[in-house]
Amino acid sequence: MEKLNNSIDRSWIDKWDQPFIISGPCSAESEKQILETANRLNSSSVQVFRAGIWKPRTKPNNFEGVGKKGLEWLHKVKKNTGLMVATEIANAEHVRLAISFGIDVLWIGARSTASPFTIQEIADALEGENNKIVLVKNPIHPDIELWIGALERLLGKGIQKLGVIHRGFYTYKNSKYRNQPNWNLLLNFRSLLPRIPIICDPSHICGNKEGIFDIAKAAYHFQYEGLMIESHCDPSHALSDAQQQITPENLLKMLKKLTSIEKFDQKSKRYLDSFRILIDELDENIITLLAERMNISKKLGSLKKSSDIAVIQPSRWEKIMKKSLFFGKSLGLTEEFLEGIFELLHQESIKIQNQIR
Ligand code: PEP
Ligand code: MN
């Protein structure tokens, strides 16, 4: 892992003030939309203009991107504004075309990172392109090894200007996020590969505009190097991800607000806040699990009622308590704490089941 870590070239990001900002629409839709968005974004606080040309959609028959002609528009943005330009690539043909149009930054989407065949194909196609910056989004499921494997495949072909993007993870649970962030997993990632630049993508984490600032602020507390935030000249008419795109003006306002926190924050407060974010994340998970548990209690209550079984089953409860104490103690929790929590859970579950009767 140390060799891998030392092979990473950070020069592409270290030469800029942080946070390093990538912004632009989810998808390129028309030349006018691309040029207008880029002109309105063009400022000293944005370094890279992004636009998806080939869009990985969950279901067929949705807008799947404009393809090659969008690369010409990105090329124009680069020429007119001097911004670097970025797009998503998902196969060897995409890589070939993006290179031929002078795209500076290539990102690999979450679904592609999850597929070693796809990553190998991309890495092979990139061989010799040592100047390209390649950003690897997290795989859709929280598998650090698979994510690092993708970086190894790219490094194996001489691609060293690397970074990763935390865009959140698919979750089957109810969640206020489109893709659940996992700050703790990213802390582990950072301890394995301390040199890799980390960029946060609040747009795909939130799936809405309202949550973006808080996620960007969390990324700042965790000292991520950059942000990728979707912006569009006319967000409500966007052909993909309309709910989460913001105007260039709102993006610039948000960045101002973020950098003003930086001026006032001391290092110790930053650490304190990052621990608070971890605690908040865990508390949300605990509440979601409690709600799931009580939902099952409801179903159990109906079943007991229709089969005429008593609500309280002492032998079953004894077993739950014994098993939970054993497991909890093995994780370093005290017997007193575990008993208290489980007593409360039991009481609430009985109450819910009795209400059904
Ligand atoms: C995107 O950035 O527009 C995108 C499709 O992202 P992800 O791979 O994170 O879904
Ligand atoms: Mn998008």
CSV table of C-alpha atoms and ligand atoms in Angstrom, one decimal:
chain,number,residue,atom,x,y,z
A,1,MET,CA,0.0,0.0,0.0
A,2,GLU,CA,2.9,2.4,0.7
A,3,LYS,CA,4.3,2.0,-2.8
A,4,LEU,CA,0.8,2.7,-4.2
A,5,ASN,CA,0.5,5.7,-2.0
A,6,ASN,CA,3.9,7.1,-3.0
A,7,SER,CA,3.2,6.7,-6.7
A,8,ILE,CA,0.3,9.1,-6.5
A,9,ASP,CA,1.1,12.5,-8.2
A,10,ARG,CA,-0.8,15.3,-6.4
A,11,SER,CA,0.9,18.2,-8.3
A,12,TRP,CA,-2.3,18.8,-10.3
A,13,ILE,CA,-4.3,19.8,-7.2
A,14,ASP,CA,-1.6,21.1,-4.9
A,15,LYS,CA,-0.9,24.1,-7.2
A,16,TRP,CA,-4.4,25.5,-6.5
A,17,ASP,CA,-6.0,27.0,-3.5
A,18,GLN,CA,-8.4,24.6,-1.8
A,19,PRO,CA,-11.2,23.7,-2.1
A,20,PHE,CA,-10.5,22.8,-5.7
A,21,ILE,CA,-13.8,23.2,-7.5
A,22,ILE,CA,-15.3,21.2,-10.4
A,23,SER,CA,-18.7,22.4,-11.5
A,24,GLY,CA,-21.0,22.4,-14.5
A,25,PRO,CA,-24.1,20.5,-15.6
A,26,CYS,CA,-25.0,16.9,-15.0
A,27,SER,CA,-25.3,16.5,-18.8
A,28,ALA,CA,-24.3,18.5,-21.8
A,29,GLU,CA,-27.6,19.2,-23.5
A,30,SER,CA,-26.9,21.9,-26.1
A,31,GLU,CA,-24.1,24.2,-27.2
A,32,LYS,CA,-25.9,27.2,-25.9
A,33,GLN,CA,-26.5,25.6,-22.4
A,34,ILE,CA,-22.9,24.6,-22.1
A,35,LEU,CA,-21.4,27.9,-23.2
A,36,GLU,CA,-23.8,29.9,-21.1
A,37,THR,CA,-23.3,27.8,-17.9
A,38,ALA,CA,-19.5,28.0,-18.4
A,39,ASN,CA,-19.5,31.8,-18.9
A,40,ARG,CA,-21.6,32.3,-15.8
A,41,LEU,CA,-19.3,30.0,-13.8
A,42,ASN,CA,-16.0,31.3,-15.0
A,43,SER,CA,-14.3,32.9,-12.0
A,44,SER,CA,-11.2,32.5,-10.0
A,45,SER,CA,-13.0,30.1,-7.6
A,46,VAL,CA,-13.8,27.4,-10.2
A,47,GLN,CA,-11.0,25.3,-11.8
A,48,VAL,CA,-12.8,22.7,-13.8
A,49,PHE,CA,-15.9,22.7,-15.9
A,50,ARG,CA,-17.8,19.4,-16.0
A,51,ALA,CA,-20.5,18.0,-18.2
A,52,GLY,CA,-21.6,14.4,-18.8
A,53,ILE,CA,-21.6,13.4,-22.5
A,54,TRP,CA,-22.5,9.7,-22.1
A,55,LYS,CA,-25.0,9.3,-19.2
A,56,PRO,CA,-25.3,6.0,-17.3
A,57,ARG,CA,-29.1,6.0,-16.6
A,58,THR,CA,-30.7,3.4,-14.3
A,59,LYS,CA,-33.5,2.6,-16.8
A,60,PRO,CA,-33.5,2.7,-20.7
A,61,ASN,CA,-35.4,5.2,-22.8
A,62,ASN,CA,-34.2,8.2,-20.6
A,63,PHE,CA,-32.0,10.9,-22.0
A,64,GLU,CA,-28.6,9.2,-22.4
A,65,GLY,CA,-26.4,12.1,-23.3
A,66,VAL,CA,-25.6,13.9,-26.5
A,67,GLY,CA,-22.4,11.9,-27.3
A,68,LYS,CA,-19.5,13.0,-29.3
A,69,LYS,CA,-20.8,16.5,-30.3
A,70,GLY,CA,-20.8,17.5,-26.7
A,71,LEU,CA,-17.0,17.1,-26.7
A,72,GLU,CA,-16.8,19.8,-29.3
A,73,TRP,CA,-18.7,22.1,-26.9
A,74,LEU,CA,-16.4,21.3,-24.0
A,75,HIS,CA,-13.4,22.0,-26.3
A,76,LYS,CA,-14.9,25.4,-27.0
A,77,VAL,CA,-15.4,26.1,-23.2
A,78,LYS,CA,-11.7,25.3,-22.7
A,79,LYS,CA,-10.7,27.6,-25.5
A,80,ASN,CA,-13.0,30.5,-24.5
A,81,THR,CA,-12.6,30.5,-20.7
A,82,GLY,CA,-9.3,28.7,-20.0
A,83,LEU,CA,-11.0,26.5,-17.5
A,84,MET,CA,-10.0,22.8,-17.5
A,85,VAL,CA,-12.8,20.5,-18.8
A,86,ALA,CA,-14.0,17.2,-17.5
A,87,THR,CA,-16.3,14.4,-18.6
A,88,GLU,CA,-17.2,10.9,-17.5
A,89,ILE,CA,-15.7,8.0,-19.5
A,90,ALA,CA,-16.9,4.4,-19.2
A,91,ASN,CA,-15.2,2.5,-22.0
A,92,ALA,CA,-12.2,2.5,-24.3
A,93,GLU,CA,-14.0,4.4,-27.1
A,94,HIS,CA,-15.0,7.2,-24.6
A,95,VAL,CA,-11.3,7.5,-23.6
A,96,ARG,CA,-10.2,7.7,-27.2
A,97,LEU,CA,-12.7,10.4,-28.1
A,98,ALA,CA,-12.2,12.4,-24.9
A,99,ILE,CA,-8.4,12.4,-25.5
A,100,SER,CA,-8.9,13.5,-29.1
A,101,PHE,CA,-10.9,16.5,-28.0
A,102,GLY,CA,-8.3,17.6,-25.4
A,103,ILE,CA,-10.5,16.8,-22.3
A,104,ASP,CA,-8.2,17.5,-19.2
A,105,VAL,CA,-10.0,15.6,-16.5
A,106,LEU,CA,-11.7,12.2,-16.9
A,107,TRP,CA,-13.9,10.8,-14.2
A,108,ILE,CA,-15.0,7.2,-13.8
A,109,GLY,CA,-18.6,6.9,-12.5
A,110,ALA,CA,-19.7,4.9,-9.5
A,111,ARG,CA,-21.3,2.1,-11.6
A,112,SER,CA,-18.1,1.7,-13.6
A,113,THR,CA,-15.8,1.6,-10.5
A,114,ALA,CA,-17.8,-1.4,-9.3
A,115,SER,CA,-16.8,-3.4,-12.5
A,116,PRO,CA,-13.1,-4.6,-12.7
A,117,PHE,CA,-13.5,-5.4,-16.4
A,118,THR,CA,-14.6,-1.9,-17.2
A,119,ILE,CA,-11.8,-0.4,-15.1
A,120,GLN,CA,-9.2,-2.6,-16.8
A,121,GLU,CA,-10.5,-1.6,-20.2
A,122,ILE,CA,-10.3,2.1,-19.3
A,123,ALA,CA,-6.8,1.7,-17.8
A,124,ASP,CA,-5.6,-0.1,-20.9
A,125,ALA,CA,-7.0,2.7,-23.2
A,126,LEU,CA,-5.3,5.3,-21.0
A,127,GLU,CA,-1.8,3.8,-21.2
A,128,GLY,CA,0.7,6.5,-22.2
A,129,GLU,CA,-1.6,9.4,-21.3
A,130,ASN,CA,0.4,10.4,-18.3
A,131,ASN,CA,-0.9,14.0,-18.3
A,132,LYS,CA,-4.5,13.2,-17.9
A,133,ILE,CA,-6.1,13.7,-14.5
A,134,VAL,CA,-8.3,10.7,-13.6
A,135,LEU,CA,-10.8,10.8,-10.8
A,136,VAL,CA,-12.4,7.6,-9.6
A,137,LYS,CA,-15.8,7.9,-8.0
A,138,ASN,CA,-16.6,5.5,-5.1
A,139,PRO,CA,-18.2,2.2,-6.2
A,140,ILE,CA,-22.0,2.2,-5.6
A,141,HIS,CA,-21.5,-0.1,-2.6
A,142,PRO,CA,-19.1,0.6,0.2
A,143,ASP,CA,-16.2,-1.7,-0.8
A,144,ILE,CA,-12.8,0.1,-0.1
A,145,GLU,CA,-10.8,-2.8,-1.7
A,146,LEU,CA,-12.6,-2.6,-5.0
A,147,TRP,CA,-12.1,1.2,-5.0
A,148,ILE,CA,-8.4,0.9,-4.3
A,149,GLY,CA,-8.2,-1.9,-6.9
A,150,ALA,CA,-9.4,0.6,-9.5
A,151,LEU,CA,-6.5,3.0,-8.6
A,152,GLU,CA,-4.1,0.1,-8.8
A,153,ARG,CA,-5.2,-0.8,-12.3
A,154,LEU,CA,-4.7,2.9,-13.4
A,155,LEU,CA,-1.3,3.2,-11.7
A,156,GLY,CA,-0.4,-0.1,-13.4
A,157,LYS,CA,-0.7,1.7,-16.7
A,158,GLY,CA,1.3,4.8,-15.6
A,159,ILE,CA,-1.6,7.0,-14.7
A,160,GLN,CA,-0.4,8.9,-11.6
A,161,LYS,CA,-2.5,12.1,-11.6
A,162,LEU,CA,-5.2,10.5,-9.6
A,163,GLY,CA,-8.0,11.5,-7.2
A,164,VAL,CA,-11.1,10.0,-5.8
A,165,ILE,CA,-14.7,11.3,-5.5
A,166,HIS,CA,-16.9,10.5,-2.5
A,167,ARG,CA,-20.4,10.6,-4.1
A,168,GLY,CA,-22.2,8.4,-1.4
A,169,PHE,CA,-23.3,4.8,-1.5
A,170,TYR,CA,-26.5,3.2,-2.6
A,171,THR,CA,-28.7,2.2,0.4
A,172,TYR,CA,-31.9,0.2,0.5
A,173,LYS,CA,-32.9,1.8,3.8
A,174,ASN,CA,-35.0,4.9,4.0
A,175,SER,CA,-32.7,7.8,3.9
A,176,LYS,CA,-32.8,11.6,3.4
A,177,TYR,CA,-29.9,11.1,1.0
A,178,ARG,CA,-30.0,9.9,-2.6
A,179,ASN,CA,-26.7,8.2,-1.8
A,180,GLN,CA,-25.7,7.8,1.8
A,181,PRO,CA,-22.4,9.5,2.6
A,182,ASN,CA,-20.0,7.4,4.7
A,183,TRP,CA,-17.5,9.8,6.3
A,184,ASN,CA,-16.1,7.0,8.4
A,185,LEU,CA,-15.3,4.8,5.5
A,186,LEU,CA,-13.5,7.8,3.9
A,187,LEU,CA,-11.5,8.3,7.0
A,188,ASN,CA,-10.3,4.7,6.7
A,189,PHE,CA,-9.6,5.3,3.0
A,190,ARG,CA,-7.5,8.3,4.0
A,191,SER,CA,-5.5,6.4,6.5
A,192,LEU,CA,-4.7,3.7,3.9
A,193,LEU,CA,-3.8,6.2,1.1
A,194,PRO,CA,-3.0,9.5,2.8
A,195,ARG,CA,-1.7,11.1,-0.4
A,196,ILE,CA,-4.7,10.6,-2.6
A,197,PRO,CA,-6.7,13.8,-3.1
A,198,ILE,CA,-10.4,13.4,-2.1
A,199,ILE,CA,-13.2,15.4,-3.7
A,200,CYS,CA,-16.7,15.4,-2.4
A,201,ASP,CA,-19.8,15.3,-4.7
A,202,PRO,CA,-22.6,16.8,-2.5
A,203,SER,CA,-25.0,16.8,-5.6
A,204,HIS,CA,-25.1,13.1,-6.0
A,205,ILE,CA,-25.0,12.5,-2.2
A,206,CYS,CA,-28.1,14.7,-1.6
A,207,GLY,CA,-30.2,14.4,-4.8
A,208,ASN,CA,-31.6,17.8,-4.0
A,209,LYS,CA,-30.4,21.4,-3.8
A,210,GLU,CA,-31.2,22.0,-0.1
A,211,GLY,CA,-28.7,19.6,1.4
A,212,ILE,CA,-25.7,20.6,-0.7
A,213,PHE,CA,-24.2,23.3,1.6
A,214,ASP,CA,-24.2,21.1,4.7
A,215,ILE,CA,-22.5,18.2,2.9
A,216,ALA,CA,-19.9,20.6,1.4
A,217,LYS,CA,-19.3,22.0,4.9
A,218,ALA,CA,-18.8,18.5,6.2
A,219,ALA,CA,-16.3,17.8,3.4
A,220,TYR,CA,-14.5,20.9,4.5
A,221,HIS,CA,-14.4,19.7,8.2
A,222,PHE,CA,-12.9,16.4,7.0
A,223,GLN,CA,-10.3,18.4,5.0
A,224,TYR,CA,-11.2,17.1,1.6
A,225,GLU,CA,-9.2,18.8,-1.1
A,226,GLY,CA,-12.1,19.6,-3.4
A,227,LEU,CA,-15.8,19.6,-4.4
A,228,MET,CA,-17.7,18.6,-7.5
A,229,ILE,CA,-21.1,20.3,-7.6
A,230,GLU,CA,-23.5,20.2,-10.4
A,231,SER,CA,-24.7,23.6,-11.8
A,232,HIS,CA,-26.9,24.5,-14.8
A,233,CYS,CA,-27.9,27.8,-16.4
A,234,ASP,CA,-31.6,26.8,-16.1
A,235,PRO,CA,-31.8,24.0,-13.5
A,236,SER,CA,-35.5,23.4,-13.6
A,237,HIS,CA,-35.4,22.5,-17.3
A,238,ALA,CA,-32.3,20.2,-17.0
A,239,LEU,CA,-32.7,16.9,-18.9
A,240,SER,CA,-31.1,14.9,-16.0
A,241,ASP,CA,-30.8,15.4,-12.3
A,242,ALA,CA,-32.9,18.6,-12.4
A,243,GLN,CA,-33.7,18.5,-8.7
A,244,GLN,CA,-30.1,18.7,-7.6
A,245,GLN,CA,-28.6,21.3,-9.9
A,246,ILE,CA,-28.1,24.9,-8.9
A,247,THR,CA,-27.4,28.0,-10.8
A,248,PRO,CA,-23.8,29.2,-11.3
A,249,GLU,CA,-24.6,32.3,-9.2
A,250,ASN,CA,-25.8,30.1,-6.3
A,251,LEU,CA,-22.7,28.0,-6.5
A,252,LEU,CA,-20.4,31.0,-6.3
A,253,LYS,CA,-22.4,32.4,-3.4
A,254,MET,CA,-22.1,29.0,-1.6
A,255,LEU,CA,-18.4,28.9,-2.2
A,256,LYS,CA,-18.0,32.4,-0.7
A,257,LYS,CA,-19.9,31.3,2.4
A,258,LEU,CA,-17.7,28.2,2.7
A,259,THR,CA,-14.4,30.0,2.5
A,260,SER,CA,-15.6,32.6,5.1
A,261,ILE,CA,-16.0,29.7,7.6
A,262,GLU,CA,-12.4,28.8,6.8
A,263,LYS,CA,-11.1,32.1,7.9
A,264,PHE,CA,-12.7,31.9,11.3
A,265,ASP,CA,-12.3,28.2,12.1
A,266,GLN,CA,-9.4,27.0,14.2
A,267,LYS,CA,-8.0,23.6,13.6
A,268,SER,CA,-9.3,22.2,16.9
A,269,LYS,CA,-12.8,23.3,16.1
A,270,ARG,CA,-12.5,21.6,12.7
A,271,TYR,CA,-11.7,18.3,14.4
A,272,LEU,CA,-14.5,18.8,16.9
A,273,ASP,CA,-17.0,19.4,14.1
A,274,SER,CA,-15.8,16.4,12.2
A,275,PHE,CA,-16.4,14.1,15.2
A,276,ARG,CA,-19.9,15.7,15.5
A,277,ILE,CA,-20.6,14.8,11.9
A,278,LEU,CA,-19.7,11.2,12.5
A,279,ILE,CA,-21.9,11.1,15.6
A,280,ASP,CA,-24.8,12.6,13.7
A,281,GLU,CA,-24.4,10.1,10.9
A,282,LEU,CA,-24.5,7.2,13.5
A,283,ASP,CA,-27.5,8.7,15.3
A,284,GLU,CA,-29.4,8.8,12.0
A,285,ASN,CA,-28.6,5.2,11.4
A,286,ILE,CA,-29.7,4.2,14.9
A,287,ILE,CA,-33.0,6.0,14.5
A,288,THR,CA,-33.6,4.4,11.1
A,289,LEU,CA,-32.9,1.0,12.6
A,290,LEU,CA,-35.2,1.6,15.6
A,291,ALA,CA,-38.0,2.6,13.2
A,292,GLU,CA,-37.5,-0.6,11.2
A,293,ARG,CA,-37.5,-2.7,14.4
A,294,MET,CA,-40.8,-1.1,15.6
A,295,ASN,CA,-42.4,-1.7,12.2
A,296,ILE,CA,-41.6,-5.4,12.5
A,297,SER,CA,-43.1,-5.3,16.0
A,298,LYS,CA,-46.3,-4.0,14.5
A,299,LYS,CA,-46.4,-6.9,12.0
A,300,LEU,CA,-45.6,-9.3,14.8
A,301,GLY,CA,-48.5,-7.8,16.8
A,302,SER,CA,-51.0,-8.4,14.1
A,303,LEU,CA,-49.8,-12.0,13.6
A,304,LYS,CA,-50.0,-12.7,17.3
A,305,LYS,CA,-53.5,-11.3,17.4
A,306,SER,CA,-54.8,-13.3,14.5
A,307,SER,CA,-53.1,-16.5,15.8
A,308,ASP,CA,-54.3,-15.7,19.4
A,309,ILE,CA,-50.8,-15.8,20.9
A,310,ALA,CA,-49.9,-13.7,24.0
A,311,VAL,CA,-47.9,-10.5,23.4
A,312,ILE,CA,-45.3,-11.3,26.1
A,313,GLN,CA,-43.2,-14.4,25.5
A,314,PRO,CA,-40.8,-14.6,28.5
A,315,SER,CA,-38.5,-17.3,27.1
A,316,ARG,CA,-38.1,-15.5,23.7
A,317,TRP,CA,-37.2,-12.3,25.6
A,318,GLU,CA,-34.7,-14.0,27.8
A,319,LYS,CA,-33.0,-15.4,24.7
A,320,ILE,CA,-32.8,-11.9,23.0
A,321,MET,CA,-31.4,-10.3,26.2
A,322,LYS,CA,-28.8,-13.0,26.6
A,323,LYS,CA,-27.6,-12.9,23.0
A,324,SER,CA,-27.5,-9.1,22.9
A,325,LEU,CA,-25.6,-8.9,26.2
A,326,PHE,CA,-23.0,-11.4,24.9
A,327,PHE,CA,-22.6,-9.6,21.6
A,328,GLY,CA,-22.6,-6.1,23.1
A,329,LYS,CA,-20.1,-7.0,25.8
A,330,SER,CA,-17.8,-8.5,23.1
A,331,LEU,CA,-17.8,-5.0,21.5
A,332,GLY,CA,-16.8,-3.3,24.8
A,333,LEU,CA,-20.3,-2.1,25.9
A,334,THR,CA,-21.2,-2.4,29.6
A,335,GLU,CA,-23.9,-4.8,30.8
A,336,GLU,CA,-25.8,-1.9,32.6
A,337,PHE,CA,-26.0,0.1,29.4
A,338,LEU,CA,-27.1,-2.8,27.2
A,339,GLU,CA,-29.8,-3.9,29.7
A,340,GLY,CA,-31.1,-0.3,29.9
A,341,ILE,CA,-31.4,0.0,26.1
A,342,PHE,CA,-32.9,-3.4,25.6
A,343,GLU,CA,-35.4,-2.9,28.4
A,344,LEU,CA,-36.6,0.2,26.7
A,345,LEU,CA,-36.8,-1.6,23.3
A,346,HIS,CA,-38.9,-4.4,24.9
A,347,GLN,CA,-41.3,-2.0,26.6
A,348,GLU,CA,-41.9,0.0,23.4
A,349,SER,CA,-42.4,-3.2,21.4
A,350,ILE,CA,-44.9,-4.5,23.9
A,351,LYS,CA,-46.7,-1.2,23.9
A,352,ILE,CA,-47.0,-1.2,20.1
A,353,GLN,CA,-48.2,-4.8,20.1
A,354,ASN,CA,-50.8,-4.1,22.8
A,355,GLN,CA,-52.1,-1.1,20.8
A,356,ILE,CA,-52.9,-3.5,17.9
A,357,ARG,CA,-55.0,-5.7,20.1
B,1,PEP,C1,-22.5,12.3,-12.6
B,1,PEP,O1,-21.5,12.8,-12.0
B,1,PEP,O2,-23.2,12.9,-13.3
B,1,PEP,C2,-22.8,10.8,-12.4
B,1,PEP,C3,-23.5,10.1,-13.2
B,1,PEP,O3,-22.3,10.4,-11.2
B,1,PEP,P1,-22.3,9.0,-10.4
B,1,PEP,O4,-21.4,8.1,-11.2
B,1,PEP,O5,-21.8,9.4,-9.1
B,1,PEP,O6,-23.8,8.5,-10.4
B,2,MN,MN,-25.8,13.9,-12.3
